[in-house]
PDB file of C-alpha atoms in Angstrom:
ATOM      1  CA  UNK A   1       0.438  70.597  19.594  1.00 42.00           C
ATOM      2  CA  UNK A   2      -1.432  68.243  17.676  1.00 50.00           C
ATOM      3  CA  UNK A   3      -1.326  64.893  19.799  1.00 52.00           C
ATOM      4  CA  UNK A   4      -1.486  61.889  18.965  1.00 53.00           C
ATOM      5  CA  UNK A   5      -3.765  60.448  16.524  1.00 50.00           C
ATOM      6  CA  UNK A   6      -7.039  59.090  16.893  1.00 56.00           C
ATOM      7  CA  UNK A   7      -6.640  55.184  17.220  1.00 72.00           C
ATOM      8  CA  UNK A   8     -10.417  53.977  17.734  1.00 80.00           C
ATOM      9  CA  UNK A   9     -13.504  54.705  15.187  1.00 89.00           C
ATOM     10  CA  UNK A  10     -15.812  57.679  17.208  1.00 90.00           C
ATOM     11  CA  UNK A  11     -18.830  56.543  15.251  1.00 92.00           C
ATOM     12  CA  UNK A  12     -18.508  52.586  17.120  1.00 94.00           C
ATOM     13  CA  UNK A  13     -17.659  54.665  20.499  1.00 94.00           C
ATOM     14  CA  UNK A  14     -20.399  56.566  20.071  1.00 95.00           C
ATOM     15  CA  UNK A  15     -22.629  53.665  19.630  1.00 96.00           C
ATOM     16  CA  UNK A  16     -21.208  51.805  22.570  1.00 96.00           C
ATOM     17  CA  UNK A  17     -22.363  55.386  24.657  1.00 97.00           C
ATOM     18  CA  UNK A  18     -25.757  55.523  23.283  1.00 96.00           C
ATOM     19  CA  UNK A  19     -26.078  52.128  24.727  1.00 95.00           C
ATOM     20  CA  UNK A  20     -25.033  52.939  28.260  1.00 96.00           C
ATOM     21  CA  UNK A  21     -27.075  56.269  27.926  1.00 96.00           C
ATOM     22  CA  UNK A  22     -29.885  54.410  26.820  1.00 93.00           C
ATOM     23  CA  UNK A  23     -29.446  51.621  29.287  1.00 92.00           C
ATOM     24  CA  UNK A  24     -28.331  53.246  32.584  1.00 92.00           C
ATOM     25  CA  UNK A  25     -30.049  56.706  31.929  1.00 91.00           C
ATOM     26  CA  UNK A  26     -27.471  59.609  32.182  1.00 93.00           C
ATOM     27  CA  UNK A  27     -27.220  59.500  35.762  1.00 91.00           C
ATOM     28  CA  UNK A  28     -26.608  55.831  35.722  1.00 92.00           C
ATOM     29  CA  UNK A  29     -23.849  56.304  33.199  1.00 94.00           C
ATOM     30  CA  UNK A  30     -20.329  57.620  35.074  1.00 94.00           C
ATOM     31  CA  UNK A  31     -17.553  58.075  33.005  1.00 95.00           C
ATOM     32  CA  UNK A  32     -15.936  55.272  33.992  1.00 95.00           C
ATOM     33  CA  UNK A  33     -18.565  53.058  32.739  1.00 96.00           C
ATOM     34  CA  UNK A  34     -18.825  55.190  29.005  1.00 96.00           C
ATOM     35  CA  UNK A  35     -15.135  55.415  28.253  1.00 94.00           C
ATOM     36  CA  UNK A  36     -15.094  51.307  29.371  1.00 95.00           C
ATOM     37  CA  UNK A  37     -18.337  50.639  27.060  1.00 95.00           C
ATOM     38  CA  UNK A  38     -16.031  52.857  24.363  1.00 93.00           C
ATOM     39  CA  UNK A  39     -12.939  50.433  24.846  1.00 92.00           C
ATOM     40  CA  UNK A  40     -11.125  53.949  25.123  1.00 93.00           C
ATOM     41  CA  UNK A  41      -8.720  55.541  27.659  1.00 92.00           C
ATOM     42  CA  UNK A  42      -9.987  58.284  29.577  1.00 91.00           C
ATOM     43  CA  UNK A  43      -7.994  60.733  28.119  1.00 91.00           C
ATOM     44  CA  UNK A  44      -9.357  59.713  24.945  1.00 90.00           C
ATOM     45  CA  UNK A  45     -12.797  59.823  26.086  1.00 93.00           C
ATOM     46  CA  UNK A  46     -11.848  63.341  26.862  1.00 93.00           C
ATOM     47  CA  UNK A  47     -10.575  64.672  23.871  1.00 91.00           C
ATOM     48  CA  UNK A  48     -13.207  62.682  21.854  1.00 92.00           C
ATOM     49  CA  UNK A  49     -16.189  63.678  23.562  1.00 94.00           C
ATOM     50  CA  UNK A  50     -14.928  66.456  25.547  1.00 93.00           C
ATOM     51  CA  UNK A  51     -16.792  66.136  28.919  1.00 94.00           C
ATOM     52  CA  UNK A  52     -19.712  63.985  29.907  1.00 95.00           C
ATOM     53  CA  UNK A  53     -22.825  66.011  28.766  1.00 94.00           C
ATOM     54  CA  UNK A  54     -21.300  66.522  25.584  1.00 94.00           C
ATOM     55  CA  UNK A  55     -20.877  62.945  25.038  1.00 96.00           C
ATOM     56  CA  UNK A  56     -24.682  62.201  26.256  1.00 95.00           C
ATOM     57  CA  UNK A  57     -25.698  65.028  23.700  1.00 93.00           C
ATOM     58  CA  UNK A  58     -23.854  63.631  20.821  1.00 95.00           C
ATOM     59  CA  UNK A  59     -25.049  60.232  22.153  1.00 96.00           C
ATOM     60  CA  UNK A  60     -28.968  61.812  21.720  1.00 94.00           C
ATOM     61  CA  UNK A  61     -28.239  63.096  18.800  1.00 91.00           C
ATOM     62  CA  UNK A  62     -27.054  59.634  17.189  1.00 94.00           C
ATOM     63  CA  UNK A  63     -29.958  57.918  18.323  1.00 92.00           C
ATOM     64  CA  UNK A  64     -32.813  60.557  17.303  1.00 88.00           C
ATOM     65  CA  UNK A  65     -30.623  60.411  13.507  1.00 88.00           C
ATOM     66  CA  UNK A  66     -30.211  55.901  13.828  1.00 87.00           C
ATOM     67  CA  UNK A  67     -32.615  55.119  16.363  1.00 85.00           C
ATOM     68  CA  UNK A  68     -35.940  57.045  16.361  1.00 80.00           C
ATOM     69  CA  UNK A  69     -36.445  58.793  13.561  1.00 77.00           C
ATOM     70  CA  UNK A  70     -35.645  56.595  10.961  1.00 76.00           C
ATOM     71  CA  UNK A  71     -39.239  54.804  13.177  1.00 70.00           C
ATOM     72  CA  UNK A  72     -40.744  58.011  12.442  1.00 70.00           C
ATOM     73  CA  UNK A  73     -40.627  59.822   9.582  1.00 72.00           C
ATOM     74  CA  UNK A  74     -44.934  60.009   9.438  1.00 68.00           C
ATOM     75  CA  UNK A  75     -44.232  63.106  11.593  1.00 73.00           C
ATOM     76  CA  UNK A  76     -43.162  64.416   8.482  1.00 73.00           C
ATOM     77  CA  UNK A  77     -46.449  63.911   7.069  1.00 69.00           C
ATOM     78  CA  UNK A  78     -48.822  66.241   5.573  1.00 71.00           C
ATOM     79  CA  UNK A  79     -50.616  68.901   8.182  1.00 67.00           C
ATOM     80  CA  UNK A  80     -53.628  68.081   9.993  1.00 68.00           C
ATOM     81  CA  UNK A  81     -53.387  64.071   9.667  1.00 73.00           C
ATOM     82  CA  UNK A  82     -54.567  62.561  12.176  1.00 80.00           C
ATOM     83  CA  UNK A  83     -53.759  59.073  10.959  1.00 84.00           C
ATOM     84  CA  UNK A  84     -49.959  59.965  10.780  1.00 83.00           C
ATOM     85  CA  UNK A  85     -50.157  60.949  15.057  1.00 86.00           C
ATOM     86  CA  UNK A  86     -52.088  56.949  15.291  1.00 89.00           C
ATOM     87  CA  UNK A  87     -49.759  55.686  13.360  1.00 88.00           C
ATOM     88  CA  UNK A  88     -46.820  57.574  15.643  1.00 87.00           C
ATOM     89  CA  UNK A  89     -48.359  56.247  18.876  1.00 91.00           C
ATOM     90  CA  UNK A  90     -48.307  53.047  17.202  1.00 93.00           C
ATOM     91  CA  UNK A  91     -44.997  53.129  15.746  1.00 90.00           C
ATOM     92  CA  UNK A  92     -43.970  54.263  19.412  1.00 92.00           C
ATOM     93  CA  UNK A  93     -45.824  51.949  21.774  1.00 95.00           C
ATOM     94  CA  UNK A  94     -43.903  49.132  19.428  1.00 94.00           C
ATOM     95  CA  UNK A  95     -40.840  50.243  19.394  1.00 92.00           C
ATOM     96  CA  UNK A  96     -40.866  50.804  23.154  1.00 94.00           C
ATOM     97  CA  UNK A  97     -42.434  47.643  23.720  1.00 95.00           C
ATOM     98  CA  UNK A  98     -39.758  45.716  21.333  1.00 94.00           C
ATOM     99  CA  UNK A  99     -36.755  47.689  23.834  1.00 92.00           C
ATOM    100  CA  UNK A 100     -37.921  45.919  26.951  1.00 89.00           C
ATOM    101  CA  UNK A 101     -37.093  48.004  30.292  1.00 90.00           C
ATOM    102  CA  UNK A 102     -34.999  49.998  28.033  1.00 89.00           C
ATOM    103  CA  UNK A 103     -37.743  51.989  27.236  1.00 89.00           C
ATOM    104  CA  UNK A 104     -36.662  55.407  24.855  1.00 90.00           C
ATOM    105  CA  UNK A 105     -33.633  56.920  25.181  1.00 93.00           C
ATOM    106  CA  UNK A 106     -35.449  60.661  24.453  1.00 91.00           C
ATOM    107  CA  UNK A 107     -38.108  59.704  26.755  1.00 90.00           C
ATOM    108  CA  UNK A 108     -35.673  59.402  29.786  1.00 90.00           C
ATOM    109  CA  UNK A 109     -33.696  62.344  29.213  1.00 93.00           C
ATOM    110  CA  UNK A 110     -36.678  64.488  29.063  1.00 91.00           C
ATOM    111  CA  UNK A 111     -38.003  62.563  32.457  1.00 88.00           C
ATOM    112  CA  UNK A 112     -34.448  63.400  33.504  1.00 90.00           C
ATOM    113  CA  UNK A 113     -33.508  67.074  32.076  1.00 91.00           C
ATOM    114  CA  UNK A 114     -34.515  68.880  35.108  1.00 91.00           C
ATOM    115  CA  UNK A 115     -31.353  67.396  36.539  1.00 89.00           C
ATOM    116  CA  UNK A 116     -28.894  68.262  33.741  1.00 92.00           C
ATOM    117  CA  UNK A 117     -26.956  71.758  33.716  1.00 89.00           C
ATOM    118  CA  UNK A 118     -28.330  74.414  32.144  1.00 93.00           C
ATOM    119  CA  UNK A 119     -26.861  73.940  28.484  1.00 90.00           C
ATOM    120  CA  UNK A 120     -27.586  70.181  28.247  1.00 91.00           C
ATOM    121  CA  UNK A 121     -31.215  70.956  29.523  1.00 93.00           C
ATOM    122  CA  UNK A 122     -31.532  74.002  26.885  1.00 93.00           C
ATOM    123  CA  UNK A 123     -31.352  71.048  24.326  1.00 90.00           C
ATOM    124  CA  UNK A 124     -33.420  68.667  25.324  1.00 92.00           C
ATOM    125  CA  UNK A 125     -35.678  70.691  25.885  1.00 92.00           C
ATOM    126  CA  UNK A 126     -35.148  71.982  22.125  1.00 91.00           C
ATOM    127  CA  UNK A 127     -35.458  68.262  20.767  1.00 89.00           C
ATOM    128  CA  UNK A 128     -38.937  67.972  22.922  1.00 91.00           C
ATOM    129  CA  UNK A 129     -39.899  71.562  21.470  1.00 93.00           C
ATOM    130  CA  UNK A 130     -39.018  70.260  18.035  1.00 88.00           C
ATOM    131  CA  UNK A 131     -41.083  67.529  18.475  1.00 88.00           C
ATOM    132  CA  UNK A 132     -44.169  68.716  19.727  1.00 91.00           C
ATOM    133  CA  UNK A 133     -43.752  71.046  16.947  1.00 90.00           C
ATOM    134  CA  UNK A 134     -44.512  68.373  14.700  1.00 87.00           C
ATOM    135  CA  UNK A 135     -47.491  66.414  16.201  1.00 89.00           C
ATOM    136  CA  UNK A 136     -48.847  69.980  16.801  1.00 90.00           C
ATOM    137  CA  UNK A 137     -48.685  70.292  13.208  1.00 88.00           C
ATOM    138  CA  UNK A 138     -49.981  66.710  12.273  1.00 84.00           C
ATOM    139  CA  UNK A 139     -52.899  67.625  14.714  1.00 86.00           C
ATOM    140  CA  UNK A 140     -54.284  70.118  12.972  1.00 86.00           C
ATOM    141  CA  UNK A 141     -52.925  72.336  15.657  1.00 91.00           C
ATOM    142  CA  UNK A 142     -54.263  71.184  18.124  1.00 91.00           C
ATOM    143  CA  UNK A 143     -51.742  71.782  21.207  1.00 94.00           C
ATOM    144  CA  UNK A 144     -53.807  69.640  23.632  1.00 94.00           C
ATOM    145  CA  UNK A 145     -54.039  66.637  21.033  1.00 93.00           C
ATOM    146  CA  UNK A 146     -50.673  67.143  20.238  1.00 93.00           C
ATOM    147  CA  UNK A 147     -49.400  66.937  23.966  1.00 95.00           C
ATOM    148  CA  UNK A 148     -51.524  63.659  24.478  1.00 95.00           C
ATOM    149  CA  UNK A 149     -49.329  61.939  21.934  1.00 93.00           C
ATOM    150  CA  UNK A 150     -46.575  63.011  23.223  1.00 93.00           C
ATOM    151  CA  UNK A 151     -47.472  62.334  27.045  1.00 95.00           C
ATOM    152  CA  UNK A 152     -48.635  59.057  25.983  1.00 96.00           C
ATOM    153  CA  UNK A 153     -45.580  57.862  23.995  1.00 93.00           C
ATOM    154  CA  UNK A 154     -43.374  58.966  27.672  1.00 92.00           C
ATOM    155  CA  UNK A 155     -46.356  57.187  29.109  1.00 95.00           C
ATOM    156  CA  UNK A 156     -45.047  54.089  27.206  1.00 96.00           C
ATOM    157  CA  UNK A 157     -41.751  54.645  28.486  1.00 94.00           C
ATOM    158  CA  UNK A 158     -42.298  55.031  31.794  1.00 94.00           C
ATOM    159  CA  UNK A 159     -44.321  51.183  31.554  1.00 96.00           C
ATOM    160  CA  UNK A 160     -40.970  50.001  30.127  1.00 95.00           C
ATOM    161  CA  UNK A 161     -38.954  51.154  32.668  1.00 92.00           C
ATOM    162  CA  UNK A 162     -41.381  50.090  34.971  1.00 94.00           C
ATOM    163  CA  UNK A 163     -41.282  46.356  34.429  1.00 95.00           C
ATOM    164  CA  UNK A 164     -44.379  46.311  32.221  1.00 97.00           C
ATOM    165  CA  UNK A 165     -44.900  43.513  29.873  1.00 97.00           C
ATOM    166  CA  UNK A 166     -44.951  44.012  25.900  1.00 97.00           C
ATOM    167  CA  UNK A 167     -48.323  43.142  25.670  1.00 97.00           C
ATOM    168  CA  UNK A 168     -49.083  45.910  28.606  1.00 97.00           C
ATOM    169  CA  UNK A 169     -47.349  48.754  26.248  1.00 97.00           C
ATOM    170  CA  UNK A 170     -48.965  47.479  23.148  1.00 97.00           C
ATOM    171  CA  UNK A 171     -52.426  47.963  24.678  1.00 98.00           C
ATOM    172  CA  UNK A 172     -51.559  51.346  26.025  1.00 97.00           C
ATOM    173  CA  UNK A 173     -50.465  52.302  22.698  1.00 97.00           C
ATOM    174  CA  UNK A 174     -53.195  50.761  21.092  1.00 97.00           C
ATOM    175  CA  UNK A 175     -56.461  52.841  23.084  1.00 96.00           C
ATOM    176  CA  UNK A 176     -53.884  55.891  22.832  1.00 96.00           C
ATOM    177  CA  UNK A 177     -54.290  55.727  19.084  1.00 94.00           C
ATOM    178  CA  UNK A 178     -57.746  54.802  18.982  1.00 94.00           C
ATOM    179  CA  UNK A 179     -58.502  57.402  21.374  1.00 94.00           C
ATOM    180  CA  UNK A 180     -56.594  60.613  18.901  1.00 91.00           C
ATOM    181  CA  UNK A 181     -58.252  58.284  15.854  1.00 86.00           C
ATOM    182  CA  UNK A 182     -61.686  59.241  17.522  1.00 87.00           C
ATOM    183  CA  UNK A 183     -61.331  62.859  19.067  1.00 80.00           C
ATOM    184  CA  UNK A 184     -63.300  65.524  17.052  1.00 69.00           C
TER     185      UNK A 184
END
Protein backbone atom coordinates (compact mmCIF):
# COMPACT_ATOMS: atom_id res chain seq x y z
CA UNK A 1 0.00 0.00 0.00
CA UNK A 2 1.66 2.95 -1.11
CA UNK A 3 -0.44 5.94 0.43
CA UNK A 4 -0.89 8.88 -0.52
CA UNK A 5 1.63 11.14 -1.84
CA UNK A 6 3.78 13.46 -0.20
CA UNK A 7 2.05 17.00 -0.45
CA UNK A 8 4.60 19.34 1.56
CA UNK A 9 8.55 19.82 0.70
CA UNK A 10 10.53 17.64 3.79
CA UNK A 11 13.57 19.82 3.26
CA UNK A 12 11.20 23.33 4.43
CA UNK A 13 9.66 20.88 7.27
CA UNK A 14 12.75 20.01 8.26
CA UNK A 15 13.88 23.50 8.57
CA UNK A 16 10.80 24.61 10.41
CA UNK A 17 11.98 21.48 13.11
CA UNK A 18 15.48 22.55 13.38
CA UNK A 19 14.02 25.76 14.50
CA UNK A 20 11.84 24.43 17.28
CA UNK A 21 14.76 21.98 18.18
CA UNK A 22 17.01 24.72 18.25
CA UNK A 23 14.66 27.05 20.01
CA UNK A 24 12.78 24.95 22.62
CA UNK A 25 15.62 22.29 23.10
CA UNK A 26 14.28 18.69 22.47
CA UNK A 27 12.44 18.49 25.55
CA UNK A 28 10.78 21.75 24.91
CA UNK A 29 9.74 20.56 21.49
CA UNK A 30 6.38 18.05 21.74
CA UNK A 31 5.12 16.85 18.72
CA UNK A 32 2.43 18.90 18.63
CA UNK A 33 4.48 21.93 18.46
CA UNK A 34 7.03 20.23 15.43
CA UNK A 35 4.35 18.86 13.16
CA UNK A 36 2.50 22.65 13.77
CA UNK A 37 6.03 24.49 13.06
CA UNK A 38 6.00 21.81 9.84
CA UNK A 39 2.42 23.06 8.69
CA UNK A 40 1.91 19.13 8.47
CA UNK A 41 -0.72 16.69 9.83
CA UNK A 42 0.37 14.39 12.36
CA UNK A 43 0.13 11.52 10.41
CA UNK A 44 2.35 13.13 8.07
CA UNK A 45 4.76 14.08 10.61
CA UNK A 46 4.75 10.40 11.21
CA UNK A 47 5.43 8.92 8.10
CA UNK A 48 7.89 11.78 7.27
CA UNK A 49 9.95 11.71 10.19
CA UNK A 50 8.90 8.55 11.67
CA UNK A 51 8.87 9.25 15.48
CA UNK A 52 10.19 12.17 17.44
CA UNK A 53 13.95 11.35 17.97
CA UNK A 54 14.24 10.57 14.50
CA UNK A 55 12.99 13.84 13.50
CA UNK A 56 15.40 15.71 16.19
CA UNK A 57 18.28 13.54 14.61
CA UNK A 58 17.57 14.43 11.10
CA UNK A 59 16.89 17.94 12.50
CA UNK A 60 20.87 17.76 13.97
CA UNK A 61 21.97 16.50 11.16
CA UNK A 62 20.58 19.48 8.88
CA UNK A 63 21.96 21.97 11.01
CA UNK A 64 25.65 20.48 11.59
CA UNK A 65 25.45 20.14 7.23
CA UNK A 66 23.52 24.24 6.92
CA UNK A 67 24.16 25.60 10.16
CA UNK A 68 27.56 24.87 11.80
CA UNK A 69 29.78 23.57 9.68
CA UNK A 70 29.56 25.54 6.80
CA UNK A 71 31.02 28.26 10.19
CA UNK A 72 33.63 25.78 10.49
CA UNK A 73 35.38 24.21 8.05
CA UNK A 74 39.11 25.45 9.82
CA UNK A 75 38.56 22.17 11.73
CA UNK A 76 39.46 20.78 8.60
CA UNK A 77 42.68 22.42 8.73
CA UNK A 78 46.07 21.09 8.64
CA UNK A 79 47.27 19.00 12.01
CA UNK A 80 48.73 20.65 14.87
CA UNK A 81 47.39 24.37 14.10
CA UNK A 82 46.78 26.02 16.72
CA UNK A 83 45.53 29.12 14.96
CA UNK A 84 42.71 27.05 13.22
CA UNK A 85 41.29 25.92 17.22
CA UNK A 86 41.53 30.31 17.91
CA UNK A 87 40.03 30.86 15.04
CA UNK A 88 37.16 27.98 15.97
CA UNK A 89 36.59 29.53 19.41
CA UNK A 90 36.27 32.63 17.60
CA UNK A 91 34.17 31.57 14.85
CA UNK A 92 32.04 29.93 17.79
CA UNK A 93 31.81 32.57 20.50
CA UNK A 94 30.34 34.75 17.30
CA UNK A 95 28.14 32.70 16.03
CA UNK A 96 26.68 31.94 19.45
CA UNK A 97 26.73 35.40 20.35
CA UNK A 98 24.93 36.49 16.87
CA UNK A 99 21.94 33.49 17.97
CA UNK A 100 20.97 35.35 21.11
CA UNK A 101 19.46 32.90 23.92
CA UNK A 102 19.35 30.48 21.17
CA UNK A 103 22.63 29.55 21.84
CA UNK A 104 23.88 26.12 19.56
CA UNK A 105 21.68 23.68 18.66
CA UNK A 106 24.72 20.80 19.15
CA UNK A 107 25.62 22.42 22.29
CA UNK A 108 22.14 21.72 23.90
CA UNK A 109 21.68 18.34 22.79
CA UNK A 110 24.93 17.30 24.16
CA UNK A 111 23.92 19.33 27.60
CA UNK A 112 20.74 17.32 27.06
CA UNK A 113 21.76 13.63 25.71
CA UNK A 114 21.84 12.07 29.03
CA UNK A 115 18.08 12.35 28.78
CA UNK A 116 17.54 10.90 25.29
CA UNK A 117 17.05 6.97 24.74
CA UNK A 118 19.75 5.02 24.18
CA UNK A 119 19.99 5.21 20.22
CA UNK A 120 19.50 9.01 19.98
CA UNK A 121 22.22 9.38 22.78
CA UNK A 122 24.63 6.78 20.84
CA UNK A 123 24.67 9.67 18.20
CA UNK A 124 25.19 12.53 19.78
CA UNK A 125 27.48 11.32 21.46
CA UNK A 126 29.12 10.17 17.98
CA UNK A 127 28.79 13.86 16.56
CA UNK A 128 30.66 15.14 19.99
CA UNK A 129 33.25 12.16 19.44
CA UNK A 130 33.62 13.31 15.86
CA UNK A 131 34.28 16.54 16.91
CA UNK A 132 36.69 16.35 19.49
CA UNK A 133 38.32 14.19 17.04
CA UNK A 134 39.10 17.10 15.11
CA UNK A 135 40.30 19.82 17.58
CA UNK A 136 42.31 16.87 19.04
CA UNK A 137 43.87 16.75 15.78
CA UNK A 138 44.22 20.61 15.19
CA UNK A 139 45.88 20.54 18.73
CA UNK A 140 48.61 18.76 18.01
CA UNK A 141 46.99 16.05 20.02
CA UNK A 142 46.64 17.42 22.71
CA UNK A 143 43.36 15.84 24.41
CA UNK A 144 43.33 18.38 27.29
CA UNK A 145 43.71 21.45 24.79
CA UNK A 146 41.41 19.92 22.65
CA UNK A 147 38.62 19.47 25.41
CA UNK A 148 39.13 23.22 26.49
CA UNK A 149 37.87 24.28 23.10
CA UNK A 150 35.33 22.29 23.14
CA UNK A 151 34.17 22.98 26.89
CA UNK A 152 34.57 26.52 26.15
CA UNK A 153 32.51 26.77 22.92
CA UNK A 154 29.39 24.78 25.34
CA UNK A 155 30.68 27.34 27.77
CA UNK A 156 29.43 29.96 25.21
CA UNK A 157 26.28 28.27 24.96
CA UNK A 158 25.40 27.88 28.20
CA UNK A 159 25.97 32.19 28.51
CA UNK A 160 23.42 32.30 25.66
CA UNK A 161 20.97 30.39 27.15
CA UNK A 162 21.64 32.04 30.18
CA UNK A 163 20.61 35.56 29.31
CA UNK A 164 24.16 36.76 28.68
CA UNK A 165 24.75 39.71 26.55
CA UNK A 166 26.71 39.51 23.07
CA UNK A 167 29.36 41.45 24.26
CA UNK A 168 29.58 38.90 27.48
CA UNK A 169 30.08 35.80 24.87
CA UNK A 170 32.40 37.73 22.69
CA UNK A 171 34.77 38.30 25.62
CA UNK A 172 34.53 34.75 26.75
CA UNK A 173 35.40 33.70 23.39
CA UNK A 174 37.90 36.14 23.01
CA UNK A 175 40.42 35.12 26.41
CA UNK A 176 39.35 31.42 25.34
CA UNK A 177 41.30 31.94 22.15
CA UNK A 178 43.94 33.95 23.49
CA UNK A 179 44.35 31.60 26.20
CA UNK A 180 44.87 28.10 23.45
CA UNK A 181 46.87 31.03 21.23
CA UNK A 182 49.31 31.15 24.32
CA UNK A 183 49.48 27.52 25.88
CA UNK A 184 52.88 25.78 25.18
Amino acid sequence: MAGRPRSFDRDLALDALVDVFWTHGYNGADVDKLQQSAGIQRGSFYAAFRDKPTAFLDALRRYMEFTLLPRLDMLEGEAGQRRELVEFLEAVGAFVAKQGNRGCMLSEALVQSPQFDPALRRQVRRIRSDLLRKLKRLSGGDEALASFALASALGFHALARSGASKKQILAASTLAAKAIGQRR
